[in-house]
mmCIF file of C-alpha atoms in Angstrom:
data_model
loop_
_atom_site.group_PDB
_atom_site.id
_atom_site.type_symbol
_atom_site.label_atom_id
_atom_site.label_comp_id
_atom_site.label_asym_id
_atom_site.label_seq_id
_atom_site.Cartn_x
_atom_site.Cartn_y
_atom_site.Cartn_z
ATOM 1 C CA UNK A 59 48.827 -9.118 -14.505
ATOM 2 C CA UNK A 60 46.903 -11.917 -15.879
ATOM 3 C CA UNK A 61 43.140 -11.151 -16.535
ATOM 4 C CA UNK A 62 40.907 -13.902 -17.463
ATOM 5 C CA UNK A 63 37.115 -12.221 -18.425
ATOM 6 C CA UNK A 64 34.314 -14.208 -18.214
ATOM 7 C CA UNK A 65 31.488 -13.716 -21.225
ATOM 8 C CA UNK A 66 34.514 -11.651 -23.132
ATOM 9 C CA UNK A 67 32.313 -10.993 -26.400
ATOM 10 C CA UNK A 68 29.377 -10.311 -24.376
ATOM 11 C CA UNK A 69 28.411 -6.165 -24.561
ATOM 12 C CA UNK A 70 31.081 -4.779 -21.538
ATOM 13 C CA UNK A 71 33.409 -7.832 -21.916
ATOM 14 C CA UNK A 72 33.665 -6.473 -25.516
ATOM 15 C CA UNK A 73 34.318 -2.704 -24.181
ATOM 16 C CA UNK A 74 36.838 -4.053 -21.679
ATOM 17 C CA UNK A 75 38.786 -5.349 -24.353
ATOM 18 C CA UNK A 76 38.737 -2.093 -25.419
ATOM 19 C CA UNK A 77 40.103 -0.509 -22.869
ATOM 20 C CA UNK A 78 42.304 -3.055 -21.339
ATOM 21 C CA UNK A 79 45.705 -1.747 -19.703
ATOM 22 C CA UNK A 80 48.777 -1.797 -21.031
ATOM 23 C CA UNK A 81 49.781 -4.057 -18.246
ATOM 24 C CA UNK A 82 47.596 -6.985 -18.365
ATOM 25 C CA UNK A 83 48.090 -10.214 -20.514
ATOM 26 C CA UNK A 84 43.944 -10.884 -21.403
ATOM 27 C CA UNK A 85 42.024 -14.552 -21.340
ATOM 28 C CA UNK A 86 38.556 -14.714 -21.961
ATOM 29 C CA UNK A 87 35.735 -17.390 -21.979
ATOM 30 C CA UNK A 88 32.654 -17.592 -24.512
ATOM 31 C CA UNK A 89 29.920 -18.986 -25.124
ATOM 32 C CA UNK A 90 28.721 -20.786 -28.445
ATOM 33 C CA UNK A 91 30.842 -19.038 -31.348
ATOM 34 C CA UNK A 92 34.603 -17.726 -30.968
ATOM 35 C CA UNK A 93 34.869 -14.139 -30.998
ATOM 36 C CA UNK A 94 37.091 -12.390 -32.728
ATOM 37 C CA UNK A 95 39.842 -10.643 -31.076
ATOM 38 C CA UNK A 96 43.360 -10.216 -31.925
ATOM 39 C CA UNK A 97 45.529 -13.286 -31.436
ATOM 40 C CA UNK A 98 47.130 -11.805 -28.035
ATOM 41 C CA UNK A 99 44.074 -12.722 -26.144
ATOM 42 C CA UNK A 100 43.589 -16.433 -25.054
ATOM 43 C CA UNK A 101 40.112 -17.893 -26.116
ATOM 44 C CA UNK A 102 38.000 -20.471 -24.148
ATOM 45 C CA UNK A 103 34.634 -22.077 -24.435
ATOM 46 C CA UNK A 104 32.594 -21.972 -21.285
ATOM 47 C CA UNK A 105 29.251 -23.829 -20.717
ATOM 48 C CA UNK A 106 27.437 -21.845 -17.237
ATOM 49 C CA UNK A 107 25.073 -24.913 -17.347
ATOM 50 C CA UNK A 108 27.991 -27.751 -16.800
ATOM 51 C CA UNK A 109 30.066 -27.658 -14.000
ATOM 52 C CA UNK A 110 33.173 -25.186 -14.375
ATOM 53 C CA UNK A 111 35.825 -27.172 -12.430
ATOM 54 C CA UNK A 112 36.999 -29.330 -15.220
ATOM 55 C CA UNK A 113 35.925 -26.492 -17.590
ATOM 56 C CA UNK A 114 38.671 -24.546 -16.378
ATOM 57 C CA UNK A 115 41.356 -26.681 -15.635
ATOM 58 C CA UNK A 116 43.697 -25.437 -17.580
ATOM 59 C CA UNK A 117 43.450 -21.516 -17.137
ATOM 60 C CA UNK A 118 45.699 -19.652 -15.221
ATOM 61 C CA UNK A 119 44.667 -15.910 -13.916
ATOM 62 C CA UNK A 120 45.567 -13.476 -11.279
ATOM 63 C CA UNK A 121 42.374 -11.829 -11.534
ATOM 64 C CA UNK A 122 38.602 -12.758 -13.230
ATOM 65 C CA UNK A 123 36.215 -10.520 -14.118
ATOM 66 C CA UNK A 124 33.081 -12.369 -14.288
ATOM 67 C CA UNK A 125 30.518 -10.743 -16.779
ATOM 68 C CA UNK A 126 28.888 -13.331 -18.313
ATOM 69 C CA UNK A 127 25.091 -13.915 -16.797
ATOM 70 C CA UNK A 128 21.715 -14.303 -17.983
ATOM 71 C CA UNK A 129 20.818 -11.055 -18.291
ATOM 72 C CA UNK A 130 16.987 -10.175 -19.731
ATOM 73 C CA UNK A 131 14.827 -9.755 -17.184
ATOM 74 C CA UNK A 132 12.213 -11.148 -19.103
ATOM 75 C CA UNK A 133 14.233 -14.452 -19.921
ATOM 76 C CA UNK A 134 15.040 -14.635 -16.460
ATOM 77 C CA UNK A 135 11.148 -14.207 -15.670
ATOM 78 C CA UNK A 136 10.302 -16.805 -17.994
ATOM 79 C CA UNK A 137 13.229 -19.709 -17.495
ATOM 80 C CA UNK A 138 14.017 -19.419 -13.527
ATOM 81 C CA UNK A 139 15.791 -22.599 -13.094
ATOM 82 C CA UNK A 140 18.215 -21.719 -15.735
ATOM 83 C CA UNK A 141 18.900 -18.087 -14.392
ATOM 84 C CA UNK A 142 19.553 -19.238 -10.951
ATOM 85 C CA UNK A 143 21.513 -21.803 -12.409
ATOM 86 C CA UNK A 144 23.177 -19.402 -14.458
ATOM 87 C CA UNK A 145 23.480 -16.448 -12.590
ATOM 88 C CA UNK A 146 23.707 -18.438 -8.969
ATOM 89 C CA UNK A 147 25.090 -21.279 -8.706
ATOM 90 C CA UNK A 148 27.820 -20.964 -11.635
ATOM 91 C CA UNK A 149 29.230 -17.962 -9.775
ATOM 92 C CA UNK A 150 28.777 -19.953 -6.837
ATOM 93 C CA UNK A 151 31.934 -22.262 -8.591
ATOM 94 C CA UNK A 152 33.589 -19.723 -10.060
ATOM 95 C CA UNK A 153 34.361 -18.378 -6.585
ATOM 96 C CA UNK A 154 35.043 -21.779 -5.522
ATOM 97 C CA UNK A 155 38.079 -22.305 -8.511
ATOM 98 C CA UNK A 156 38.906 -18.423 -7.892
ATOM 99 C CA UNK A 157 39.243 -19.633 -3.687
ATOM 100 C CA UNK A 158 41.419 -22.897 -4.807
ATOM 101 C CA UNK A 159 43.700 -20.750 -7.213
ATOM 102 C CA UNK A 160 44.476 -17.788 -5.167
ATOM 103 C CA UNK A 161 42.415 -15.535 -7.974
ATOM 104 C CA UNK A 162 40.963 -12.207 -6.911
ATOM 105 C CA UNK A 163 37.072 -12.184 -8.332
ATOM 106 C CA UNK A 164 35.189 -9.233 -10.028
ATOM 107 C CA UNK A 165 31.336 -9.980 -10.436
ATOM 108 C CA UNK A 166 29.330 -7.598 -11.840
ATOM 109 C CA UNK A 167 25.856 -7.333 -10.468
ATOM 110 C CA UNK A 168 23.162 -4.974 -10.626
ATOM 111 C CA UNK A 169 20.804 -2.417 -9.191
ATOM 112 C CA UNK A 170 17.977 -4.582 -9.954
ATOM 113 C CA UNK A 171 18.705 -6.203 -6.690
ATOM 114 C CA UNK A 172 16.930 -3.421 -4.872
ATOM 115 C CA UNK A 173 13.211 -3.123 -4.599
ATOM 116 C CA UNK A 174 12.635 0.553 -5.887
ATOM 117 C CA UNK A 175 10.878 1.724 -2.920
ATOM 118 C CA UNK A 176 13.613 3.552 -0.757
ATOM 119 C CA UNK A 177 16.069 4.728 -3.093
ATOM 120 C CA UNK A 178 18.899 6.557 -3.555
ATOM 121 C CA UNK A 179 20.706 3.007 -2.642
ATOM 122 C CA UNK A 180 24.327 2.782 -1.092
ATOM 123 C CA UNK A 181 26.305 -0.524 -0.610
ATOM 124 C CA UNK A 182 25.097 -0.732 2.589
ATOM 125 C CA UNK A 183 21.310 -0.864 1.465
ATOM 126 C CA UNK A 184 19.370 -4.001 2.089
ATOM 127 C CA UNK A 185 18.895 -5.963 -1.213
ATOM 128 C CA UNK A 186 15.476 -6.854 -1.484
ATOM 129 C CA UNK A 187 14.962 -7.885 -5.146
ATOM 130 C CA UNK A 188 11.211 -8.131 -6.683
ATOM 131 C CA UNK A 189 12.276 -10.328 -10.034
ATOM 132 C CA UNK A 190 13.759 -13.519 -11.329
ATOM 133 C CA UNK A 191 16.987 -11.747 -12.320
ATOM 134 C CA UNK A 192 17.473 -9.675 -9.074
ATOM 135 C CA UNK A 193 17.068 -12.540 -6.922
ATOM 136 C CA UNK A 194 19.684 -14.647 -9.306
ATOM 137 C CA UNK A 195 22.362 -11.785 -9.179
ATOM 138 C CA UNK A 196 22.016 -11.285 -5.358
ATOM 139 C CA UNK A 197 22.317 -14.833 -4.997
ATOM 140 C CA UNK A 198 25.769 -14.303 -6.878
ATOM 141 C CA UNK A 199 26.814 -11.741 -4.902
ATOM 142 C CA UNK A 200 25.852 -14.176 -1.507
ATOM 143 C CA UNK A 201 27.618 -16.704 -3.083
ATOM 144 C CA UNK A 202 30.898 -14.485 -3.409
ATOM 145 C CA UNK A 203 30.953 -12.909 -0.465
ATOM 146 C CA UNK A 204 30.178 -15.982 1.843
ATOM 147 C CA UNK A 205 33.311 -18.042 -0.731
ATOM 148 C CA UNK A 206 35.866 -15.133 -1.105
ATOM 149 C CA UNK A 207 37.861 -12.785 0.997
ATOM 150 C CA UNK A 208 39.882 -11.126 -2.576
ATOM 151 C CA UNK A 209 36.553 -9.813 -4.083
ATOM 152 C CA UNK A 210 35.108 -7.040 -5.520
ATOM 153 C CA UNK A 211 31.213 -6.795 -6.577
ATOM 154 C CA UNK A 212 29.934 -4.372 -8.719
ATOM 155 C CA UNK A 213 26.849 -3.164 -8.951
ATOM 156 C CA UNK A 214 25.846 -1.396 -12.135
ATOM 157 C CA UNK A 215 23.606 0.717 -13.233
ATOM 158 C CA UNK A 216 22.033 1.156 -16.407
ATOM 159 C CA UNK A 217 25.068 0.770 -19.055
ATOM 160 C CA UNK A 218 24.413 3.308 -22.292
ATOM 161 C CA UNK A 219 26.925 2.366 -25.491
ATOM 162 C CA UNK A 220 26.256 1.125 -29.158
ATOM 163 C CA UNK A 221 27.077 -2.600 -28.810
ATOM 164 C CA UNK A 222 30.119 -3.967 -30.227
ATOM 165 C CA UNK A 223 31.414 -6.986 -32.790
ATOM 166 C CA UNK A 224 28.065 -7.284 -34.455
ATOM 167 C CA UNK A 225 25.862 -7.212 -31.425
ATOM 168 C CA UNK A 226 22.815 -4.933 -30.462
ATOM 169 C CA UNK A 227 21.400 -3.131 -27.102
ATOM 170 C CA UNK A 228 18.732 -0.720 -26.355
ATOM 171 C CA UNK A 229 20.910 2.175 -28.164
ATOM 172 C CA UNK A 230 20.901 0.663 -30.903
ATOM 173 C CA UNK A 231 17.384 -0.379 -31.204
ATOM 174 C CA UNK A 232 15.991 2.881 -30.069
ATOM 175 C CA UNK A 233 18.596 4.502 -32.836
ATOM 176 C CA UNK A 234 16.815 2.758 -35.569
ATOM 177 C CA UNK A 235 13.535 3.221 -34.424
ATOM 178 C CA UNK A 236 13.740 7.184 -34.538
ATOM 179 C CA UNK A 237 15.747 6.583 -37.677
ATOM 180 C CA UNK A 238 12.947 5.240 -39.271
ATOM 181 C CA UNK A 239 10.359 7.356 -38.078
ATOM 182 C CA UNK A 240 8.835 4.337 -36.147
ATOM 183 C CA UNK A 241 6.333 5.530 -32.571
ATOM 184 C CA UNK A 242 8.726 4.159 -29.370
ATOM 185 C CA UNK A 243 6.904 3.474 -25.890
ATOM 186 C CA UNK A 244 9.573 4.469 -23.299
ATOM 187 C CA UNK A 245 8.898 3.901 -19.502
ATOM 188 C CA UNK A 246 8.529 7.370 -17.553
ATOM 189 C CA UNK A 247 8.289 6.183 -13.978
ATOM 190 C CA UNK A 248 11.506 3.702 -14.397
ATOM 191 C CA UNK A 249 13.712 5.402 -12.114
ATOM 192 C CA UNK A 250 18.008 4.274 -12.687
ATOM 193 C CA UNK A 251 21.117 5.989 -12.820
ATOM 194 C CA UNK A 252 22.219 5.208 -15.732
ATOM 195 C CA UNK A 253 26.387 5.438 -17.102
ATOM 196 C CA UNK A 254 28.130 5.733 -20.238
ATOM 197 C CA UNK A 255 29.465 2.309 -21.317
ATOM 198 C CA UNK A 256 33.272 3.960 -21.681
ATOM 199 C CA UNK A 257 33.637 5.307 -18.206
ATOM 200 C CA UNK A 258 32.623 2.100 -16.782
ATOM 201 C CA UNK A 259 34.765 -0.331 -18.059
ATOM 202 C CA UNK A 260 37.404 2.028 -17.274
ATOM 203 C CA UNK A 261 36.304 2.179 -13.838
ATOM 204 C CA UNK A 262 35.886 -1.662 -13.783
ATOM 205 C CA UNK A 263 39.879 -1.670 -15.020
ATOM 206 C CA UNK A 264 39.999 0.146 -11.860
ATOM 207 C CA UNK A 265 38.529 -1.634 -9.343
ATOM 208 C CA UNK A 266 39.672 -5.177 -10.502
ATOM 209 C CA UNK A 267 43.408 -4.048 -10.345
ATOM 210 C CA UNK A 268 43.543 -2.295 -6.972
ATOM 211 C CA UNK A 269 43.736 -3.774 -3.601
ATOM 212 C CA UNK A 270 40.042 -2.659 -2.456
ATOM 213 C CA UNK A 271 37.358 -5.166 -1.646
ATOM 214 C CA UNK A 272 33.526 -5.702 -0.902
ATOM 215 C CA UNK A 273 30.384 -4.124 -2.687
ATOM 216 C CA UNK A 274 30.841 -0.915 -5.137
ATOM 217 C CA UNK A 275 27.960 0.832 -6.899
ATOM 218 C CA UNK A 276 29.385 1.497 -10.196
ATOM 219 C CA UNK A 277 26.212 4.581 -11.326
ATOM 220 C CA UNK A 278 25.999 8.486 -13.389
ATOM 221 C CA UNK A 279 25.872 11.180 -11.595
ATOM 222 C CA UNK A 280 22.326 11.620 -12.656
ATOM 223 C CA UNK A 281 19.223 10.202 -11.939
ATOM 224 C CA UNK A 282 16.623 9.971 -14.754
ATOM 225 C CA UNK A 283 13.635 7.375 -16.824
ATOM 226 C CA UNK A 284 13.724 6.245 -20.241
ATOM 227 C CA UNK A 285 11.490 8.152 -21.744
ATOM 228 C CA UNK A 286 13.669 11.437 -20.406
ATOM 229 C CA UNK A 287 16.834 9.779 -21.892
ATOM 230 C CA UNK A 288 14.430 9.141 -25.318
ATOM 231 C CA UNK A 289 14.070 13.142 -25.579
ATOM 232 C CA UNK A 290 17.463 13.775 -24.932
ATOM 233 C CA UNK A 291 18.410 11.701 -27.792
ATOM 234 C CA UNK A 292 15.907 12.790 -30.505
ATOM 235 C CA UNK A 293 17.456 16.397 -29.447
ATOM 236 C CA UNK A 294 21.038 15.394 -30.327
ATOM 237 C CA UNK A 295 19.750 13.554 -33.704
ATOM 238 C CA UNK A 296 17.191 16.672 -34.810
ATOM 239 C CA UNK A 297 14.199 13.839 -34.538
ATOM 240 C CA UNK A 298 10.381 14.469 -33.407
ATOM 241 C CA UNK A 299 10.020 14.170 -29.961
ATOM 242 C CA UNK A 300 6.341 13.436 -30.955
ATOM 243 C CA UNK A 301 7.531 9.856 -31.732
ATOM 244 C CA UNK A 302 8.328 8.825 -28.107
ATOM 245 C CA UNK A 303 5.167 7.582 -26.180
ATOM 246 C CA UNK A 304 5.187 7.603 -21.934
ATOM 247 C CA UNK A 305 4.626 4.190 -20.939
ATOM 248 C CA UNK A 306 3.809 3.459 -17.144
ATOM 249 C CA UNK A 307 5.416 0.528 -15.626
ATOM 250 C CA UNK A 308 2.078 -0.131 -14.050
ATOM 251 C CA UNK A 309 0.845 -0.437 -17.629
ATOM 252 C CA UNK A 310 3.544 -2.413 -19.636
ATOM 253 C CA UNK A 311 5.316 -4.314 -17.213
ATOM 254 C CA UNK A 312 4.657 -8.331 -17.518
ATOM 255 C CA UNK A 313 6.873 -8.878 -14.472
ATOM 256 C CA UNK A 314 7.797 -7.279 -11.591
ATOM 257 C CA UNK A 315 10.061 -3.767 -12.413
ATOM 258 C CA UNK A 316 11.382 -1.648 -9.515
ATOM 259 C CA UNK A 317 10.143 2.068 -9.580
ATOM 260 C CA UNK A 318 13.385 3.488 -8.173
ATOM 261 C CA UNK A 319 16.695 1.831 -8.111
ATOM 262 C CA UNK A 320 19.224 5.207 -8.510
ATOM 263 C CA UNK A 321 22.084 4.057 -6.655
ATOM 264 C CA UNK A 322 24.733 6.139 -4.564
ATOM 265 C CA UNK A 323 27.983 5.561 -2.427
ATOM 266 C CA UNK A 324 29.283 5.734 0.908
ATOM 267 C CA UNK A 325 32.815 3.721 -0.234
ATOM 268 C CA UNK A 326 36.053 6.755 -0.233
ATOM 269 C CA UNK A 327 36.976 4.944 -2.970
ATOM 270 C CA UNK A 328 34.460 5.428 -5.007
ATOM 271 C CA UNK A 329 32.469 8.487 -6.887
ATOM 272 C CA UNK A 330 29.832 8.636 -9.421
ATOM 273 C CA UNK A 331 30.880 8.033 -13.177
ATOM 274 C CA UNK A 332 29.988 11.106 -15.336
ATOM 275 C CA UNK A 333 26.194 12.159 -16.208
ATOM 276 C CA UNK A 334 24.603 9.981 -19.595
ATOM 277 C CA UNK A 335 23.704 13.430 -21.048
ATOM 278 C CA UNK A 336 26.671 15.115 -20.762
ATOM 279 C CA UNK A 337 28.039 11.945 -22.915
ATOM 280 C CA UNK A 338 25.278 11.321 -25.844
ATOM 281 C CA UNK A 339 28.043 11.980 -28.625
ATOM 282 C CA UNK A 340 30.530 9.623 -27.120
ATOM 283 C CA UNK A 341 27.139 7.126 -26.325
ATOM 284 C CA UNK A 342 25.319 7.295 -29.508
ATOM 285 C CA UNK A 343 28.853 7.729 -32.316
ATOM 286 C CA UNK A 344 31.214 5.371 -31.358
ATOM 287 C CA UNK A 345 31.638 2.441 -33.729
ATOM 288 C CA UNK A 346 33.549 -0.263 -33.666
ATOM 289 C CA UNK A 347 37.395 -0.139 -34.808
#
C-alpha cells in the first residue's frame, strides 16, 4: 500500500512515521526544510498557498493522509485569508487530485468545529464553529465530502505527546515551565477530550487502511480542562501544584474558544482511544529514537 502523508514532519505526521505498518511503502510532503527520515520514505516540497495540481504531478499514492493545516487558533484568528486558503481551499484540491487519481483521502479535522454549547458531540452533530480555524477545517471537511466518495475525516481531539525531530507542543512547554519553577495559567472551563498522541496515530493507521468511510471522532475516554490535566502532571513529576493558576476562558481568551467540545461516537466502528491519565508516563517520557 502506497501512503503519501501530507505535512509528514509536522507533530502526528512525525508520530505516523513512527508507527507506520509494515505494509505500506511511505511518501510525504513538507513544507520549507527537508525532514529527516530514513531514505525509504519519498520526500516532497509542498506550497498550500500555490495550486497543488502541478505540485503533485509526479506522486503516485493509494491512499493520503492529509495533516498538514494551519493550525493555531490564534494565527488563524489573526491571518483569515491565509487559513481558509490553507485549511479550505487547498484541501478543496487535494480532493480534487485524490478524485482524478483514484486515491482514498484521510483529513484530519477537529473538534473545534463545534460550538461548545451542546456537547458530548457525535458525527452526526451539527458543526457550528465560533473561530477562524473551526470554520477553515469544516470548510475542509465540506470540501471532501461534497469531492470524494473514498474518504475518511477525522476529527480529533486534543492530541497529548512530547513533539518529535526538534519540534515543541504544549507538553513540552508546560514541562519546562514546572521544571523551572515558573507560575502557568491553565484554562479550567476549557472542556475537550483529549488522547494520547500514540494511540492515535495508531488508530489513524487504522482508519486510513480499512474500507470504512465518512466522519470519525478520533477522542479519550475522558473528558477533562487544562488546568485538571496541569495537576495531574505536577503529580507524576513531584512538582507544586501551587504553580498552576485557573484561568477562565471568559478572562484570557482574545478570540472566540468553545466551552465544551468532548466528543463521542455513534460509528460500530469506532470506540474511544484510552484515557490521557491513565497514559502520562507514555505522554510525558517518550523521546525521540
Amino acid at each position: 500500500m502506497r501512503v503519501l502523508i501530507s505535512g509528514i514532519s509536522g507533530y502526528i505526521g512525525q508520530y505516523l512515521v513512527r508507527h507506520r505498518p509494515a505494509s505500506v511503502t511511505l511518501s510525504g510532503t513538507y513544507h520549507k526544510q527537508k525532514p529527516a527520515f530514513s531514505a525509504d520514505i519519498a520526500l516532497l516540497p509542498l506550497e498550500l498557498q500555490k495550486p497543488l495540481q502541478k505540485q503533485l504531478e509526479m506522486v503516485q499514492a493509494d491512499v493520503c493522509i492529509h495533516t498538514a493545516a494551519m493550525a493555531g487558533l490564534a494565527d488563524c484568528q489573526r491571518n483569515e485569508r491565509e487559513a481558509m486558503r490553507i485549511n479550505a481551499e487547498a484541501t478543496a484540491e487535494l480532493a480534487d487530485w485524490c478524485r482524478q487519481q483514484g486515491i482514498r483521502l484521510i483529513y484530519l479535522s477537529t473538534d473545534i468545529v463545534f460550538d461548545g454549547q451542546n456537547a458530548p458531540y457525535n458525527e452526526d452533530s451539527k458543526p457550528e464553529p465560533v473561530n477562524v480555524y473551526g470554520k477553515s477545517k469544516l470548510a475542509g471537511e465540506q470540501a471532501v465530502q461534497e469531492i470524494l466518495k473514498d474518504f475518511a475525516v477525522c476529527r480529533i481531539a486534543l492530541s497529548l505527546g512530547r513533539g518529535l525531530g526538534g519540534r515543541r507542543n504544549f507538553i513540552d512547554w508546560l514541562l519546562e515551565q514546572l521544571r523551572q519553577g515558573r507560575e502557568v495559567g491553565l484554562f479550567n472551563d476549557e472542556i475537550r477530550t483529549p488522547s494520547p498522541v500514540t494511540p492515535l496515530a495508531e488508530r489513524i493507521w487504522q482508519i486510513a487502511l480499512s474500507e470504512g468511510c465518512g466522519i470519525y471522532h478520533c477522542f479519550g475516554r475522558t473528558k477533562t480542562d487544562r488546568y485538571a490535566l496541569g495537576r495531574a502532571v505536577c503529580r507524576y513529576l513531584q512538582k507544586d501544584e501551587d504553580l498552576l493558576k485557573s484561568v477562565s476562558l471568559n478572562d484570557a481568551a482574545a478570540y472566540p474558544r468553545p466551552a465544551d467540545v468532548s466528543l463521542t461516537t455513534v460509528r460500530r466502528d469506532n470506540q474511544p482511544l484510552p484515557a490521557v491519565f491513565d497514559c502520562l508516563d507514555e505522554i510525558l517520557t517518550e523521546k525521540d529514537v
